[in-house]
PDB file of N, CA and C in Angstrom:
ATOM      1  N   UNK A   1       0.837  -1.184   0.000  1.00  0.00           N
ATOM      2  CA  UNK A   1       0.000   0.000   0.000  1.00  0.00           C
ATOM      3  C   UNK A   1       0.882   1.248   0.000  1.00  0.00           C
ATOM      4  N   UNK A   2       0.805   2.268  -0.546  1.00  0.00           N
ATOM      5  CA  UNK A   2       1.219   3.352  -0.722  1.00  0.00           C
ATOM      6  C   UNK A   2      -0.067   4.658  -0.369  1.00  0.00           C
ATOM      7  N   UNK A   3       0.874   5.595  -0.052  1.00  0.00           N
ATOM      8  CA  UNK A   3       0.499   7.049   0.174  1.00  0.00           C
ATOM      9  C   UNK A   3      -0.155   7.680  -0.662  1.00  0.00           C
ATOM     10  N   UNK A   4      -1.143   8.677  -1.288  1.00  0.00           N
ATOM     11  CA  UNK A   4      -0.717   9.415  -2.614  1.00  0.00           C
ATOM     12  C   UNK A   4      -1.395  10.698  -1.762  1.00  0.00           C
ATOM     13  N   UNK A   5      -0.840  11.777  -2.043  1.00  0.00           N
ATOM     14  CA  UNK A   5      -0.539  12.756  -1.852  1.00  0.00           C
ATOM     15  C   UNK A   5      -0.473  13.956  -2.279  1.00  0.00           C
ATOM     16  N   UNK A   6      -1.117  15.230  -2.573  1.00  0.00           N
ATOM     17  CA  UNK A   6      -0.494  16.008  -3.454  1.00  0.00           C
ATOM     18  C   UNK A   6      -0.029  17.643  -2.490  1.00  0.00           C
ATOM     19  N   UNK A   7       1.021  18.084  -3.193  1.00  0.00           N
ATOM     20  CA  UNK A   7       2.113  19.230  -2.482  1.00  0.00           C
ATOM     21  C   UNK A   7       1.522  20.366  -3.572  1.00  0.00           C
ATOM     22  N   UNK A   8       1.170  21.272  -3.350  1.00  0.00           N
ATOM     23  CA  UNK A   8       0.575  22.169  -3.478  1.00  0.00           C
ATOM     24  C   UNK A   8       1.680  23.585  -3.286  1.00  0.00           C
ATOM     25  N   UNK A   9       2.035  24.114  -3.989  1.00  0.00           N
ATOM     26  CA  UNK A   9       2.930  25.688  -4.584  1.00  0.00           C
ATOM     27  C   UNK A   9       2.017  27.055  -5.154  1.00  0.00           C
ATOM     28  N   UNK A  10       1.717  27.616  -4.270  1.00  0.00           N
ATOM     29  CA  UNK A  10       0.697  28.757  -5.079  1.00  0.00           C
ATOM     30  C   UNK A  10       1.833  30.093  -5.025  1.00  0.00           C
ATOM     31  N   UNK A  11       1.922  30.484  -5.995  1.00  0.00           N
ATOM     32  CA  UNK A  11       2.872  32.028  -6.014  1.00  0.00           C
ATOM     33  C   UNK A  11       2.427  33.244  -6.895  1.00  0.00           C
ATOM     34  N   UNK A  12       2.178  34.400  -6.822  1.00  0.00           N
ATOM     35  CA  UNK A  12       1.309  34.825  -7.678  1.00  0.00           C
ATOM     36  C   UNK A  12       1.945  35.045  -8.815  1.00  0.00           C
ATOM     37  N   UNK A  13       0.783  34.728  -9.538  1.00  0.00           N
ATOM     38  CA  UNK A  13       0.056  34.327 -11.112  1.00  0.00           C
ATOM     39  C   UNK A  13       0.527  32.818 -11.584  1.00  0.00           C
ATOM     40  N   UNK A  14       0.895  31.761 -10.076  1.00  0.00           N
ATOM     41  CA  UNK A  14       1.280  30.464 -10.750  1.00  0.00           C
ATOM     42  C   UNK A  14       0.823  29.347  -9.533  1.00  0.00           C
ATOM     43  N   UNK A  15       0.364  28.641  -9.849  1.00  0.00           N
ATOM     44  CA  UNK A  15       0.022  27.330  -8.801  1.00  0.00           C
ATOM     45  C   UNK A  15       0.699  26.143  -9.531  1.00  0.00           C
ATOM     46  N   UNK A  16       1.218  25.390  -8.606  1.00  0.00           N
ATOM     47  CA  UNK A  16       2.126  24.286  -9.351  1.00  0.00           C
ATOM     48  C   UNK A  16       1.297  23.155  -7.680  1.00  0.00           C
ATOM     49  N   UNK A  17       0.863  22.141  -8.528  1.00  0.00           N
ATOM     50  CA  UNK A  17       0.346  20.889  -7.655  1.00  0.00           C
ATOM     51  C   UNK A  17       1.232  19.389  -9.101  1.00  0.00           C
ATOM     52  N   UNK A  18       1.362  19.040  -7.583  1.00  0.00           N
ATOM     53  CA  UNK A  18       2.001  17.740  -8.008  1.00  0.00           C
ATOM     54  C   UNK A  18       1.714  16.614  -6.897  1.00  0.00           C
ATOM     55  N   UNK A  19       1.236  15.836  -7.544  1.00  0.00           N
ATOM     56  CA  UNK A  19       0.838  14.104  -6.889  1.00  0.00           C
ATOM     57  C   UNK A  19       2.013  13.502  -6.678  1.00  0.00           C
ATOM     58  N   UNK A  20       2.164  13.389  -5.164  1.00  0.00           N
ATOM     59  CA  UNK A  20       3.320  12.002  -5.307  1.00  0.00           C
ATOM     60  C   UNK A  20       2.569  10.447  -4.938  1.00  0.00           C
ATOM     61  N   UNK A  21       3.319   9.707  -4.484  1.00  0.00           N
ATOM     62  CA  UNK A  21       2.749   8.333  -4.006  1.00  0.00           C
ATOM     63  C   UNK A  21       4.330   8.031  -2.819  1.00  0.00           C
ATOM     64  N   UNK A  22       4.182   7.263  -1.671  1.00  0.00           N
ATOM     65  CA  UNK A  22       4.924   7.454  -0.921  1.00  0.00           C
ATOM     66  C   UNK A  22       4.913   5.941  -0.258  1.00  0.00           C
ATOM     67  N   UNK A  23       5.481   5.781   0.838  1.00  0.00           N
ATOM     68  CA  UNK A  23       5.533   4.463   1.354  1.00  0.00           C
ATOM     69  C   UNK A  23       4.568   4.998   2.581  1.00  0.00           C
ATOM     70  N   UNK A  24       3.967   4.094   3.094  1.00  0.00           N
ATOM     71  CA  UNK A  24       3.162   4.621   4.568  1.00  0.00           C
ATOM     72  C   UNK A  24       4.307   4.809   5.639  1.00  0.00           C
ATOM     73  N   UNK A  25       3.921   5.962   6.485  1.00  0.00           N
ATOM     74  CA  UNK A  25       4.613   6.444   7.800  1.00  0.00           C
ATOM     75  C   UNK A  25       5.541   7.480   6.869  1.00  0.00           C
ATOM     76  N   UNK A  26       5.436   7.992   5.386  1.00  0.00           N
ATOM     77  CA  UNK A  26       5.915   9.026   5.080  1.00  0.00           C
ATOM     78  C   UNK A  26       6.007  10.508   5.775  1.00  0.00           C
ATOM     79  N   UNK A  27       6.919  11.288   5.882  1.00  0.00           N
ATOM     80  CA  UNK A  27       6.716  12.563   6.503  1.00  0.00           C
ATOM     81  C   UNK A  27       5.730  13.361   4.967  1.00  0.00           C
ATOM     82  N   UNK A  28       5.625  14.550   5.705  1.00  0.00           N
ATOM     83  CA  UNK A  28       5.696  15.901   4.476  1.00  0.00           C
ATOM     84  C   UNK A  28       6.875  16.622   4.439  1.00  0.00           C
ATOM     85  N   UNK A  29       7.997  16.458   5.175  1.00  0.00           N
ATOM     86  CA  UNK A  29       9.198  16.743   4.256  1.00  0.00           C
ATOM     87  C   UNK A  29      10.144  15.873   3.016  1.00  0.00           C
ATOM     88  N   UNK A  30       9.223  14.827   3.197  1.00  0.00           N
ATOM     89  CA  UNK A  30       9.923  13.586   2.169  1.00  0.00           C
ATOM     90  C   UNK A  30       9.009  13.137   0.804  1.00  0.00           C
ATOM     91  N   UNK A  31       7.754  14.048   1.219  1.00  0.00           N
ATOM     92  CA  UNK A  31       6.699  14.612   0.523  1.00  0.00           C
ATOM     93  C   UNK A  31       6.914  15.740  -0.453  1.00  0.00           C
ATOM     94  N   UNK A  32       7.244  16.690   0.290  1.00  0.00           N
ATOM     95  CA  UNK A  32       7.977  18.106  -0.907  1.00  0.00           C
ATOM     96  C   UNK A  32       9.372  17.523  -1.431  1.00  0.00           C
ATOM     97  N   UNK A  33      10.414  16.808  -0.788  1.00  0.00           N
ATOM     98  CA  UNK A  33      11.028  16.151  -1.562  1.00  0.00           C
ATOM     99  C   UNK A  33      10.906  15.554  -3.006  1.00  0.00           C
ATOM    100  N   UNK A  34       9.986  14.624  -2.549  1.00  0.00           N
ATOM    101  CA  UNK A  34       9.646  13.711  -3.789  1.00  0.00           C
ATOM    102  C   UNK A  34       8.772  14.596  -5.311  1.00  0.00           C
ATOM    103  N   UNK A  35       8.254  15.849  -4.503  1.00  0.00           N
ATOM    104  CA  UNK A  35       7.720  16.634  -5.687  1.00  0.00           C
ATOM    105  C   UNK A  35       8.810  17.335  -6.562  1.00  0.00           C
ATOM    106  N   UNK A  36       9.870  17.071  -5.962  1.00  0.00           N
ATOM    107  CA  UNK A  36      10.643  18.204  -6.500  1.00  0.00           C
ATOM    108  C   UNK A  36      10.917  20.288  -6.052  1.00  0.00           C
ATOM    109  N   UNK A  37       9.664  20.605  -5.460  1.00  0.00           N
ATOM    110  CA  UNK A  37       9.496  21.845  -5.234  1.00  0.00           C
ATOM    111  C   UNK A  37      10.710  22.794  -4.483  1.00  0.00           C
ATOM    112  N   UNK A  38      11.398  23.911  -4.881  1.00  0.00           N
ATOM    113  CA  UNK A  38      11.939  24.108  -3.728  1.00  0.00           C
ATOM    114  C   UNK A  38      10.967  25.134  -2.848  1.00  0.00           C
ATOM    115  N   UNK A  39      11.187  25.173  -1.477  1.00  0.00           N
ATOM    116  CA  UNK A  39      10.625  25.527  -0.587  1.00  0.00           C
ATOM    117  C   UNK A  39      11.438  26.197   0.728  1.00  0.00           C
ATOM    118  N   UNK A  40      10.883  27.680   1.261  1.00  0.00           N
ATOM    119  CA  UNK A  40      11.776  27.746   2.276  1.00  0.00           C
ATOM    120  C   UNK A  40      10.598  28.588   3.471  1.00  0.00           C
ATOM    121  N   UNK A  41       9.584  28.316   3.372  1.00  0.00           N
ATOM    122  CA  UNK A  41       8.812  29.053   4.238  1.00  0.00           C
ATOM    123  C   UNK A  41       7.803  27.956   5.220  1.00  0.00           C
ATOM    124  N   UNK A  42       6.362  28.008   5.782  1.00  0.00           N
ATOM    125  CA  UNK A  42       6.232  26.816   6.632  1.00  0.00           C
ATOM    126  C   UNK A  42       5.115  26.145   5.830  1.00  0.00           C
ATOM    127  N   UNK A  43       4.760  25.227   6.253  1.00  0.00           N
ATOM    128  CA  UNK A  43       4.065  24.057   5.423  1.00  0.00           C
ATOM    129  C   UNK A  43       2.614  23.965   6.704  1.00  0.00           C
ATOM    130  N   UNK A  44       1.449  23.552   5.547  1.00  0.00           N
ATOM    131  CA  UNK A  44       0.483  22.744   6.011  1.00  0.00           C
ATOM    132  C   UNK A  44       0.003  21.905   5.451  1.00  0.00           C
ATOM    133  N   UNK A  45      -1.212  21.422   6.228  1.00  0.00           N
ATOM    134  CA  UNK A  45      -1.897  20.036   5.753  1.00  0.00           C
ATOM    135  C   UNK A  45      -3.614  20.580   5.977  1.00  0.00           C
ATOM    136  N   UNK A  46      -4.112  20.805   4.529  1.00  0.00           N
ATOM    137  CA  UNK A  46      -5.265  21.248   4.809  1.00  0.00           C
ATOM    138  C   UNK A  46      -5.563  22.683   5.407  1.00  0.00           C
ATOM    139  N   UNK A  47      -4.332  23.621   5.176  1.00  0.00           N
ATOM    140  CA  UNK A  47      -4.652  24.702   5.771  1.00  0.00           C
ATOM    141  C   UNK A  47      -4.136  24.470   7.766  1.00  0.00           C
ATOM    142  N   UNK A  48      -3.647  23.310   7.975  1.00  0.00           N
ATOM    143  CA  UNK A  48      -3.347  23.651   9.124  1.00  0.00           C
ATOM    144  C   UNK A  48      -2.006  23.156   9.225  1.00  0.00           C
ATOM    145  N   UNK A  49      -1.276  24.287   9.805  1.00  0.00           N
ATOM    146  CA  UNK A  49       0.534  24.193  10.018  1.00  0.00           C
ATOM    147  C   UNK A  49       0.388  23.135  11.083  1.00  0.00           C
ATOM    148  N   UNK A  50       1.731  22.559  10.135  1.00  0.00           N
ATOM    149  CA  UNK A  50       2.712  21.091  10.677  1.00  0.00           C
ATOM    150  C   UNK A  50       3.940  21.268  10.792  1.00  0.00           C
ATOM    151  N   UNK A  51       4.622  20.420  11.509  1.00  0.00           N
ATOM    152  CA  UNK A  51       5.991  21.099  11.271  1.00  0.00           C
ATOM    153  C   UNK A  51       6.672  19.341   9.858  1.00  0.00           C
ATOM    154  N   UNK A  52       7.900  19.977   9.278  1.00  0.00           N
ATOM    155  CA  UNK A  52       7.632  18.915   8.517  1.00  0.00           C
ATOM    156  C   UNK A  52       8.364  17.621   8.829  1.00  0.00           C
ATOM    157  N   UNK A  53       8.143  17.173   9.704  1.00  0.00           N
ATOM    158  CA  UNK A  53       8.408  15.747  10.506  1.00  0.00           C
ATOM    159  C   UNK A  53       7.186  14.667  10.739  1.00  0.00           C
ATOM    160  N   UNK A  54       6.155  15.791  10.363  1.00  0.00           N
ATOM    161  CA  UNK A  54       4.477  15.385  10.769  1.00  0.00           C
ATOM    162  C   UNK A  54       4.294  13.998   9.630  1.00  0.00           C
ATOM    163  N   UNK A  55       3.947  13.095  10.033  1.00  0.00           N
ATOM    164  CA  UNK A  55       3.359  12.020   9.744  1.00  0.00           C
ATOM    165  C   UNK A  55       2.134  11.877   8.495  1.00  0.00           C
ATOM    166  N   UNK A  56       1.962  11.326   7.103  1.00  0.00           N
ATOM    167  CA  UNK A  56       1.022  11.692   6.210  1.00  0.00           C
ATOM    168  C   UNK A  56       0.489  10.666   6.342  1.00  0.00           C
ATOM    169  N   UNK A  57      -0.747  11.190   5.751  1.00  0.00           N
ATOM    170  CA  UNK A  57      -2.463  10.001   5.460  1.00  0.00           C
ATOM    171  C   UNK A  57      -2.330  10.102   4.371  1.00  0.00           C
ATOM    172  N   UNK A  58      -2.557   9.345   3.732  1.00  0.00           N
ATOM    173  CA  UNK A  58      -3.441   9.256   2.607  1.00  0.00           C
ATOM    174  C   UNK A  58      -4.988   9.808   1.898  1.00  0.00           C
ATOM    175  N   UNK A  59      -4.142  10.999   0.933  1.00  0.00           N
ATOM    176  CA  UNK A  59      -5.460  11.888   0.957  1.00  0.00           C
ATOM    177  C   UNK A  59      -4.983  13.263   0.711  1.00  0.00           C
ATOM    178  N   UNK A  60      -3.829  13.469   2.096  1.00  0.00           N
ATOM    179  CA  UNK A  60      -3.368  14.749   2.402  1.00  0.00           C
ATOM    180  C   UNK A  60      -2.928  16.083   1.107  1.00  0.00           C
ATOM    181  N   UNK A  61      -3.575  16.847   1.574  1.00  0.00           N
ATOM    182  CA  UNK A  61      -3.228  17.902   0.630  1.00  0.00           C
ATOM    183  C   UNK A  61      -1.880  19.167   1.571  1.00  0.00           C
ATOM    184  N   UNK A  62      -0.550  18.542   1.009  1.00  0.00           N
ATOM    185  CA  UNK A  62       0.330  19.385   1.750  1.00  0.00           C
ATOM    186  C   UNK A  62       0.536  21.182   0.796  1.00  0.00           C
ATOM    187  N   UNK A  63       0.640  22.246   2.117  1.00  0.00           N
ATOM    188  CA  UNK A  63       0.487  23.296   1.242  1.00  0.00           C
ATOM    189  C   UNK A  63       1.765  24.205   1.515  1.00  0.00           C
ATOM    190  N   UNK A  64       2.435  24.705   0.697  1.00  0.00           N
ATOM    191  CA  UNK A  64       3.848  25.232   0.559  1.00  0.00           C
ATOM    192  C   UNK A  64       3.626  26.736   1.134  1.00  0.00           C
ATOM    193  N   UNK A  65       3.842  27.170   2.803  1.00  0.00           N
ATOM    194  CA  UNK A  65       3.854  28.536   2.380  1.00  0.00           C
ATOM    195  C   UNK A  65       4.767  29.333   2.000  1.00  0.00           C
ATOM    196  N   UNK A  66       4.615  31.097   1.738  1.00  0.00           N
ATOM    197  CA  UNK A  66       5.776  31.417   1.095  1.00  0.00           C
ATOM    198  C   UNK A  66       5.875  32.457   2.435  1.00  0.00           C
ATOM    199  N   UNK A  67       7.347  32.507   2.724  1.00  0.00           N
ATOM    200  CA  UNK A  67       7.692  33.678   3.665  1.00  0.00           C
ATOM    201  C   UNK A  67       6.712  35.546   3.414  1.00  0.00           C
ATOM    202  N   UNK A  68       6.654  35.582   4.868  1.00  0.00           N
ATOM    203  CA  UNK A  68       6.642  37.030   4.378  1.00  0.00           C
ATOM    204  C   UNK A  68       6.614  37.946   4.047  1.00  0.00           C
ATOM    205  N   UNK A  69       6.628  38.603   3.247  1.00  0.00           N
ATOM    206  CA  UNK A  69       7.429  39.789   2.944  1.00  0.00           C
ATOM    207  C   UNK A  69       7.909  40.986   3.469  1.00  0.00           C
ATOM    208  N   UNK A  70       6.370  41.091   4.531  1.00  0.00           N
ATOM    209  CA  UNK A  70       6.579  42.456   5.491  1.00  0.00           C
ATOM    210  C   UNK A  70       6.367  41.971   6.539  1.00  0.00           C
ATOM    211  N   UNK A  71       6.509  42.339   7.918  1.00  0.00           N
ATOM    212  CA  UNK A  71       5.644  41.839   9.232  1.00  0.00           C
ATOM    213  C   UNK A  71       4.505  42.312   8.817  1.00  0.00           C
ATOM    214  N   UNK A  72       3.469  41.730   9.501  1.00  0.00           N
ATOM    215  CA  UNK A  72       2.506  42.125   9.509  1.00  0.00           C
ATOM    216  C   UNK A  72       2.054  43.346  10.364  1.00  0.00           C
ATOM    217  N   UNK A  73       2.891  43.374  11.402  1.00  0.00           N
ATOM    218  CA  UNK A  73       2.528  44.600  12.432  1.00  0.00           C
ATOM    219  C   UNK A  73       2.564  45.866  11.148  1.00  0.00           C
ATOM    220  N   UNK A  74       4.341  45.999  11.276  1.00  0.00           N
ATOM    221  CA  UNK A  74       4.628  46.694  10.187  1.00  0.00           C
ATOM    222  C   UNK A  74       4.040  46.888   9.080  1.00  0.00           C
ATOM    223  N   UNK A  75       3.147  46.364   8.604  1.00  0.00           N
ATOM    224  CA  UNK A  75       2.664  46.791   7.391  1.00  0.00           C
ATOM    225  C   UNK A  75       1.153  47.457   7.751  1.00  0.00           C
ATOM    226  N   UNK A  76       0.400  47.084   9.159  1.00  0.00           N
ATOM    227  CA  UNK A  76      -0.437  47.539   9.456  1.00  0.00           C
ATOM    228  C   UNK A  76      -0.089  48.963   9.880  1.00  0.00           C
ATOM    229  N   UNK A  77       1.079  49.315  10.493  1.00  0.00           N
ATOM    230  CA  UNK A  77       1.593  50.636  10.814  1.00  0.00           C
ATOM    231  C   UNK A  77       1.856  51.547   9.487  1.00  0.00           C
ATOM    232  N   UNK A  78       1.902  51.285   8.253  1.00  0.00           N
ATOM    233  CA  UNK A  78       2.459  51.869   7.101  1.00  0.00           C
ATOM    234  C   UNK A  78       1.088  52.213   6.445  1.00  0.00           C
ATOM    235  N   UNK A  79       0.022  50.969   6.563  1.00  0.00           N
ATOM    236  CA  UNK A  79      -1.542  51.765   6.209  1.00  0.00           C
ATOM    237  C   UNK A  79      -1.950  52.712   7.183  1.00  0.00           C
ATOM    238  N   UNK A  80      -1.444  52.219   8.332  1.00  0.00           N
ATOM    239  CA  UNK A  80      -2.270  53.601   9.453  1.00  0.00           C
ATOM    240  C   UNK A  80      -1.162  55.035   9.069  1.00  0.00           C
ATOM    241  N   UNK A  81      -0.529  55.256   8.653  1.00  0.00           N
ATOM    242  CA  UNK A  81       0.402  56.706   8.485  1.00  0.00           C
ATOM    243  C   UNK A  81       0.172  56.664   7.031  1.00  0.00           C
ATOM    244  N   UNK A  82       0.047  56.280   6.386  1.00  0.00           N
ATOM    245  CA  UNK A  82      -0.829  56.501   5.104  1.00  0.00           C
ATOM    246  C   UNK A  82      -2.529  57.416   4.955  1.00  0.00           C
ATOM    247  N   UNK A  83      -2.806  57.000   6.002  1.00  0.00           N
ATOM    248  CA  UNK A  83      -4.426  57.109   5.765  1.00  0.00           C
ATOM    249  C   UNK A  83      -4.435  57.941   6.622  1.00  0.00           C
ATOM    250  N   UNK A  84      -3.674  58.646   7.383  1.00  0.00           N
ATOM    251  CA  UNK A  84      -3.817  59.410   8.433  1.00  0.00           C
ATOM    252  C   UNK A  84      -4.200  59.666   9.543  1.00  0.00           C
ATOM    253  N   UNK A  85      -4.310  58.062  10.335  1.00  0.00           N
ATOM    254  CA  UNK A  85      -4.641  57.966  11.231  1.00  0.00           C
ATOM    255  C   UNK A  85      -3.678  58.349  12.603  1.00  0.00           C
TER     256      UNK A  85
END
């Protein structure tokens, strides 16, 4: 029996999904492995962060996030002195 799986890359104006198939007791770092993707920001499963040591089902939709860019505080402080608050 095998895993199947798909790793999920959304970046804007591009989504890249790719199916793997895995051995059971696969991680999701051996998961984005096997897709090929590179990746450097945090990962979920279904919308909910894992760290990637986490254990896969069969089924799982792993999702690539992307770092950053601004803090978020910080960027809420840059609309408020913008708008003149």
């Amino acid at each position: 029996m095998t895993l199947k799986v798909e790793v999920v890359r959304a970046l804007p104006g591009e989504t890249t999904v790719v199916t793997v198939e895995l051995p059971p007791g696969a991680t999701v770092r051996e998961a984005i492995e096997a897709a090929g993707l590179a990746h450097e920001g945090g990962v979920g499963v279904f919308g909910e962060r894992v760290k990637p040591h986490s254990r896969l089902s069969d089924g799982d939709r792993i999702e690539l996030y992307r770092p950053l860019a601004i803090n978020p505080k910080e960027a809420r402080r840059r609309r408020a002195s913008r708008s003149g608050s």
